[in-house]
């Protein structure tokens, strides 16, 4: 596997385990499990980020809720078919994990670098208070011809810059993974609370291929 491919998608997060392990899937006899981690922002709020972790990295029969960890890997996506359509599911695929003594301050608890390609036209808008926002969908290549599709959100000057991007443009972003809750209407009478994940962009660069 080429280092170049791994370098185009790098995540490091530090936070507190907030759930037990739930089984996800098996690949060549290796079991993968999901666990949630609470990661502090610079403000008082926290992001709840799902990790996908191999049973070879941690003893998934243990309950580590409340423990602090540092995990690094890649932000990955896959499509799950539900309600007659595909839903993009995002999680951090963990390559390395270690326990840390205490909750670190919010400065470097959550960093992500992505190098990919714009795969749909950016959506630029302004909030009622005049804040500029642009939504991007980035395709990040993975080995064996696969790609991860990562939603990104840009603010202010970065949003204005991103609004001019064309589909297929090669960009690099630096930022943090954030979670936000929203209510999905399932029918006239039913709705459910869900969590969306995206990369909040702090630096944005257009790469000259």
mmCIF file of C-alpha atoms in Angstrom:
data_model
loop_
_atom_site.group_PDB
_atom_site.id
_atom_site.type_symbol
_atom_site.label_atom_id
_atom_site.label_comp_id
_atom_site.label_asym_id
_atom_site.label_seq_id
_atom_site.Cartn_x
_atom_site.Cartn_y
_atom_site.Cartn_z
ATOM 1 C CA UNK A 1 0.000 0.000 0.000
ATOM 2 C CA UNK A 2 1.531 3.268 -1.036
ATOM 3 C CA UNK A 3 2.357 5.847 1.635
ATOM 4 C CA UNK A 4 0.977 8.512 -0.698
ATOM 5 C CA UNK A 5 -2.530 7.054 -0.390
ATOM 6 C CA UNK A 6 -2.323 6.926 3.412
ATOM 7 C CA UNK A 7 -0.979 10.487 3.603
ATOM 8 C CA UNK A 8 -4.014 11.913 1.790
ATOM 9 C CA UNK A 9 -6.307 11.128 4.744
ATOM 10 C CA UNK A 10 -4.869 11.567 8.238
ATOM 11 C CA UNK A 11 -6.843 11.938 11.477
ATOM 12 C CA UNK A 12 -5.716 12.192 15.102
ATOM 13 C CA UNK A 13 -8.208 12.597 17.915
ATOM 14 C CA UNK A 14 -7.921 12.585 21.698
ATOM 15 C CA UNK A 15 -10.941 12.148 23.899
ATOM 16 C CA UNK A 16 -13.010 10.110 26.332
ATOM 17 C CA UNK A 17 -14.620 6.798 25.440
ATOM 18 C CA UNK A 18 -18.378 7.282 25.762
ATOM 19 C CA UNK A 19 -19.838 3.877 24.843
ATOM 20 C CA UNK A 20 -19.195 0.168 24.806
ATOM 21 C CA UNK A 21 -18.116 -1.688 21.650
ATOM 22 C CA UNK A 22 -20.695 -2.767 19.095
ATOM 23 C CA UNK A 23 -19.836 -5.292 16.368
ATOM 24 C CA UNK A 24 -19.601 -3.860 12.840
ATOM 25 C CA UNK A 25 -18.230 -6.486 10.445
ATOM 26 C CA UNK A 26 -15.489 -9.043 9.796
ATOM 27 C CA UNK A 27 -12.770 -8.921 7.123
ATOM 28 C CA UNK A 28 -10.635 -12.036 6.578
ATOM 29 C CA UNK A 29 -11.409 -13.246 10.088
ATOM 30 C CA UNK A 30 -10.606 -9.902 11.741
ATOM 31 C CA UNK A 31 -13.524 -8.364 13.649
ATOM 32 C CA UNK A 32 -14.177 -4.609 13.577
ATOM 33 C CA UNK A 33 -16.159 -2.795 16.259
ATOM 34 C CA UNK A 34 -17.647 0.683 16.717
ATOM 35 C CA UNK A 35 -17.092 2.848 19.788
ATOM 36 C CA UNK A 36 -17.933 6.537 20.429
ATOM 37 C CA UNK A 37 -15.418 9.065 21.745
ATOM 38 C CA UNK A 38 -16.215 12.516 23.165
ATOM 39 C CA UNK A 39 -13.706 15.108 21.934
ATOM 40 C CA UNK A 40 -13.518 18.580 23.436
ATOM 41 C CA UNK A 41 -13.751 21.685 21.318
ATOM 42 C CA UNK A 42 -12.050 24.943 22.277
ATOM 43 C CA UNK A 43 -15.474 25.994 23.531
ATOM 44 C CA UNK A 44 -17.134 23.997 26.286
ATOM 45 C CA UNK A 45 -19.023 21.751 23.865
ATOM 46 C CA UNK A 46 -17.880 18.311 22.705
ATOM 47 C CA UNK A 47 -18.075 16.322 19.492
ATOM 48 C CA UNK A 48 -19.169 12.685 19.650
ATOM 49 C CA UNK A 49 -17.067 10.863 17.062
ATOM 50 C CA UNK A 50 -17.501 7.207 16.042
ATOM 51 C CA UNK A 51 -14.358 5.070 15.776
ATOM 52 C CA UNK A 52 -14.083 1.798 13.894
ATOM 53 C CA UNK A 53 -11.500 -0.327 15.640
ATOM 54 C CA UNK A 54 -10.045 -3.798 15.113
ATOM 55 C CA UNK A 55 -10.266 -6.445 17.832
ATOM 56 C CA UNK A 56 -6.496 -6.785 17.310
ATOM 57 C CA UNK A 57 -5.887 -3.230 18.585
ATOM 58 C CA UNK A 58 -8.006 -3.320 21.767
ATOM 59 C CA UNK A 59 -9.710 -5.953 23.881
ATOM 60 C CA UNK A 60 -13.253 -5.315 22.665
ATOM 61 C CA UNK A 61 -14.731 -7.495 25.432
ATOM 62 C CA UNK A 62 -13.760 -4.818 27.992
ATOM 63 C CA UNK A 63 -15.776 -1.696 28.807
ATOM 64 C CA UNK A 64 -13.437 1.313 28.668
ATOM 65 C CA UNK A 65 -16.171 3.944 29.148
ATOM 66 C CA UNK A 66 -14.669 7.024 30.826
ATOM 67 C CA UNK A 67 -11.069 6.232 29.784
ATOM 68 C CA UNK A 68 -9.106 8.743 27.693
ATOM 69 C CA UNK A 69 -7.494 7.632 24.439
ATOM 70 C CA UNK A 70 -5.534 8.975 21.520
ATOM 71 C CA UNK A 71 -6.385 7.408 18.171
ATOM 72 C CA UNK A 72 -5.026 8.006 14.687
ATOM 73 C CA UNK A 73 -6.180 6.695 11.337
ATOM 74 C CA UNK A 74 -8.389 7.776 8.440
ATOM 75 C CA UNK A 75 -11.868 9.312 8.090
ATOM 76 C CA UNK A 76 -13.826 6.839 5.990
ATOM 77 C CA UNK A 77 -17.275 6.577 4.460
ATOM 78 C CA UNK A 78 -19.554 3.871 3.196
ATOM 79 C CA UNK A 79 -23.090 3.809 1.834
ATOM 80 C CA UNK A 80 -25.714 2.015 3.883
ATOM 81 C CA UNK A 81 -28.952 1.233 2.093
ATOM 82 C CA UNK A 82 -32.024 2.198 4.107
ATOM 83 C CA UNK A 83 -35.471 3.612 3.380
ATOM 84 C CA UNK A 84 -35.093 3.006 -0.381
ATOM 85 C CA UNK A 85 -31.959 5.115 -0.598
ATOM 86 C CA UNK A 86 -28.302 5.182 0.406
ATOM 87 C CA UNK A 87 -27.144 6.948 3.546
ATOM 88 C CA UNK A 88 -23.512 8.031 3.907
ATOM 89 C CA UNK A 89 -22.026 6.581 7.102
ATOM 90 C CA UNK A 90 -18.800 8.159 8.388
ATOM 91 C CA UNK A 91 -16.320 6.969 11.031
ATOM 92 C CA UNK A 92 -12.637 7.140 11.943
ATOM 93 C CA UNK A 93 -10.904 3.925 10.852
ATOM 94 C CA UNK A 94 -8.294 3.492 13.589
ATOM 95 C CA UNK A 95 -4.741 2.380 12.767
ATOM 96 C CA UNK A 96 -3.097 3.190 16.105
ATOM 97 C CA UNK A 97 -4.576 3.701 19.553
ATOM 98 C CA UNK A 98 -3.167 4.326 23.028
ATOM 99 C CA UNK A 99 -4.540 5.265 26.443
ATOM 100 C CA UNK A 100 -3.645 8.689 27.868
ATOM 101 C CA UNK A 101 -3.758 9.859 31.475
ATOM 102 C CA UNK A 102 -6.241 12.701 31.341
ATOM 103 C CA UNK A 103 -8.367 14.840 29.085
ATOM 104 C CA UNK A 104 -6.089 17.143 27.086
ATOM 105 C CA UNK A 105 -7.035 20.748 26.424
ATOM 106 C CA UNK A 106 -9.000 21.387 23.239
ATOM 107 C CA UNK A 107 -6.150 22.757 21.130
ATOM 108 C CA UNK A 108 -4.852 19.643 19.364
ATOM 109 C CA UNK A 109 -7.487 17.081 20.320
ATOM 110 C CA UNK A 110 -8.926 16.782 16.836
ATOM 111 C CA UNK A 111 -6.992 17.271 13.591
ATOM 112 C CA UNK A 112 -7.624 16.029 10.074
ATOM 113 C CA UNK A 113 -5.782 16.467 6.780
ATOM 114 C CA UNK A 114 -7.541 15.505 3.549
ATOM 115 C CA UNK A 115 -6.213 15.627 0.002
ATOM 116 C CA UNK A 116 -8.933 14.935 -2.544
ATOM 117 C CA UNK A 117 -11.172 16.094 -5.362
ATOM 118 C CA UNK A 118 -14.376 18.135 -5.434
ATOM 119 C CA UNK A 119 -17.105 15.676 -6.490
ATOM 120 C CA UNK A 120 -20.152 17.978 -6.571
ATOM 121 C CA UNK A 121 -20.549 21.716 -6.972
ATOM 122 C CA UNK A 122 -20.000 23.613 -3.697
ATOM 123 C CA UNK A 123 -23.094 25.106 -2.042
ATOM 124 C CA UNK A 124 -22.471 28.662 -0.848
ATOM 125 C CA UNK A 125 -24.901 30.470 1.442
ATOM 126 C CA UNK A 126 -25.183 33.117 4.130
ATOM 127 C CA UNK A 127 -26.778 32.677 7.547
ATOM 128 C CA UNK A 128 -29.451 35.170 8.706
ATOM 129 C CA UNK A 129 -26.643 36.879 10.664
ATOM 130 C CA UNK A 130 -24.569 37.260 7.486
ATOM 131 C CA UNK A 131 -22.014 34.507 8.174
ATOM 132 C CA UNK A 132 -20.700 32.960 4.967
ATOM 133 C CA UNK A 133 -20.724 29.161 4.656
ATOM 134 C CA UNK A 134 -19.837 26.756 1.843
ATOM 135 C CA UNK A 135 -20.484 23.000 1.816
ATOM 136 C CA UNK A 136 -18.057 20.770 -0.079
ATOM 137 C CA UNK A 137 -18.084 17.054 -0.817
ATOM 138 C CA UNK A 138 -14.550 15.717 -1.183
ATOM 139 C CA UNK A 139 -13.646 12.396 -2.805
ATOM 140 C CA UNK A 140 -10.464 11.058 -1.183
ATOM 141 C CA UNK A 141 -8.784 8.125 -2.914
ATOM 142 C CA UNK A 142 -8.089 4.873 -1.091
ATOM 143 C CA UNK A 143 -6.147 1.796 -2.294
ATOM 144 C CA UNK A 144 -7.758 -0.752 -4.619
ATOM 145 C CA UNK A 145 -9.717 1.860 -6.547
ATOM 146 C CA UNK A 146 -11.936 2.892 -3.627
ATOM 147 C CA UNK A 147 -12.767 6.417 -2.465
ATOM 148 C CA UNK A 148 -14.155 8.010 0.676
ATOM 149 C CA UNK A 149 -16.704 10.814 0.320
ATOM 150 C CA UNK A 150 -16.231 13.390 3.069
ATOM 151 C CA UNK A 151 -18.576 16.357 3.657
ATOM 152 C CA UNK A 152 -16.673 19.533 4.569
ATOM 153 C CA UNK A 153 -17.907 22.923 5.731
ATOM 154 C CA UNK A 154 -16.009 26.182 5.163
ATOM 155 C CA UNK A 155 -16.559 29.567 6.798
ATOM 156 C CA UNK A 156 -15.908 33.214 5.921
ATOM 157 C CA UNK A 157 -12.991 33.778 3.558
ATOM 158 C CA UNK A 158 -12.580 30.034 2.982
ATOM 159 C CA UNK A 159 -16.276 29.804 2.030
ATOM 160 C CA UNK A 160 -15.882 32.556 -0.578
ATOM 161 C CA UNK A 161 -12.798 30.804 -1.974
ATOM 162 C CA UNK A 162 -14.521 27.395 -2.019
ATOM 163 C CA UNK A 163 -17.587 28.760 -3.811
ATOM 164 C CA UNK A 164 -15.535 29.113 -7.007
ATOM 165 C CA UNK A 165 -14.384 25.470 -7.139
ATOM 166 C CA UNK A 166 -15.341 23.265 -10.066
ATOM 167 C CA UNK A 167 -16.102 19.551 -9.941
ATOM 168 C CA UNK A 168 -12.845 17.597 -10.250
ATOM 169 C CA UNK A 169 -10.687 20.334 -8.717
ATOM 170 C CA UNK A 170 -7.852 19.008 -6.528
ATOM 171 C CA UNK A 171 -7.882 20.508 -3.024
ATOM 172 C CA UNK A 172 -6.259 19.962 0.342
ATOM 173 C CA UNK A 173 -8.044 20.779 3.597
ATOM 174 C CA UNK A 174 -6.938 20.971 7.210
ATOM 175 C CA UNK A 175 -9.508 21.071 9.974
ATOM 176 C CA UNK A 176 -11.371 19.064 12.611
ATOM 177 C CA UNK A 177 -14.166 16.495 12.588
ATOM 178 C CA UNK A 178 -17.366 17.783 14.116
ATOM 179 C CA UNK A 179 -20.700 16.195 14.981
ATOM 180 C CA UNK A 180 -24.096 17.845 14.992
ATOM 181 C CA UNK A 181 -27.536 16.535 15.807
ATOM 182 C CA UNK A 182 -30.530 17.048 13.545
ATOM 183 C CA UNK A 183 -34.083 15.728 13.353
ATOM 184 C CA UNK A 184 -34.940 13.566 10.336
ATOM 185 C CA UNK A 185 -38.619 13.436 9.392
ATOM 186 C CA UNK A 186 -39.525 9.861 8.515
ATOM 187 C CA UNK A 187 -43.230 10.494 7.843
ATOM 188 C CA UNK A 188 -46.020 12.925 8.695
ATOM 189 C CA UNK A 189 -46.062 11.690 12.281
ATOM 190 C CA UNK A 190 -42.587 10.180 12.821
ATOM 191 C CA UNK A 191 -39.179 11.746 13.177
ATOM 192 C CA UNK A 192 -35.925 10.673 14.756
ATOM 193 C CA UNK A 193 -32.837 12.392 16.090
ATOM 194 C CA UNK A 194 -29.691 11.642 14.086
ATOM 195 C CA UNK A 195 -26.078 12.766 14.121
ATOM 196 C CA UNK A 196 -24.236 14.126 11.084
ATOM 197 C CA UNK A 197 -20.456 14.341 10.781
ATOM 198 C CA UNK A 198 -18.415 16.758 8.693
ATOM 199 C CA UNK A 199 -14.993 18.352 8.546
ATOM 200 C CA UNK A 200 -14.915 21.944 9.763
ATOM 201 C CA UNK A 201 -12.223 23.481 7.547
ATOM 202 C CA UNK A 202 -9.600 25.809 8.998
ATOM 203 C CA UNK A 203 -7.205 25.823 6.002
ATOM 204 C CA UNK A 204 -8.056 25.282 2.366
ATOM 205 C CA UNK A 205 -5.650 25.051 -0.548
ATOM 206 C CA UNK A 206 -6.124 24.455 -4.249
ATOM 207 C CA UNK A 207 -3.458 22.057 -5.541
ATOM 208 C CA UNK A 208 -1.897 22.547 -8.964
ATOM 209 C CA UNK A 209 -1.691 19.094 -10.510
#
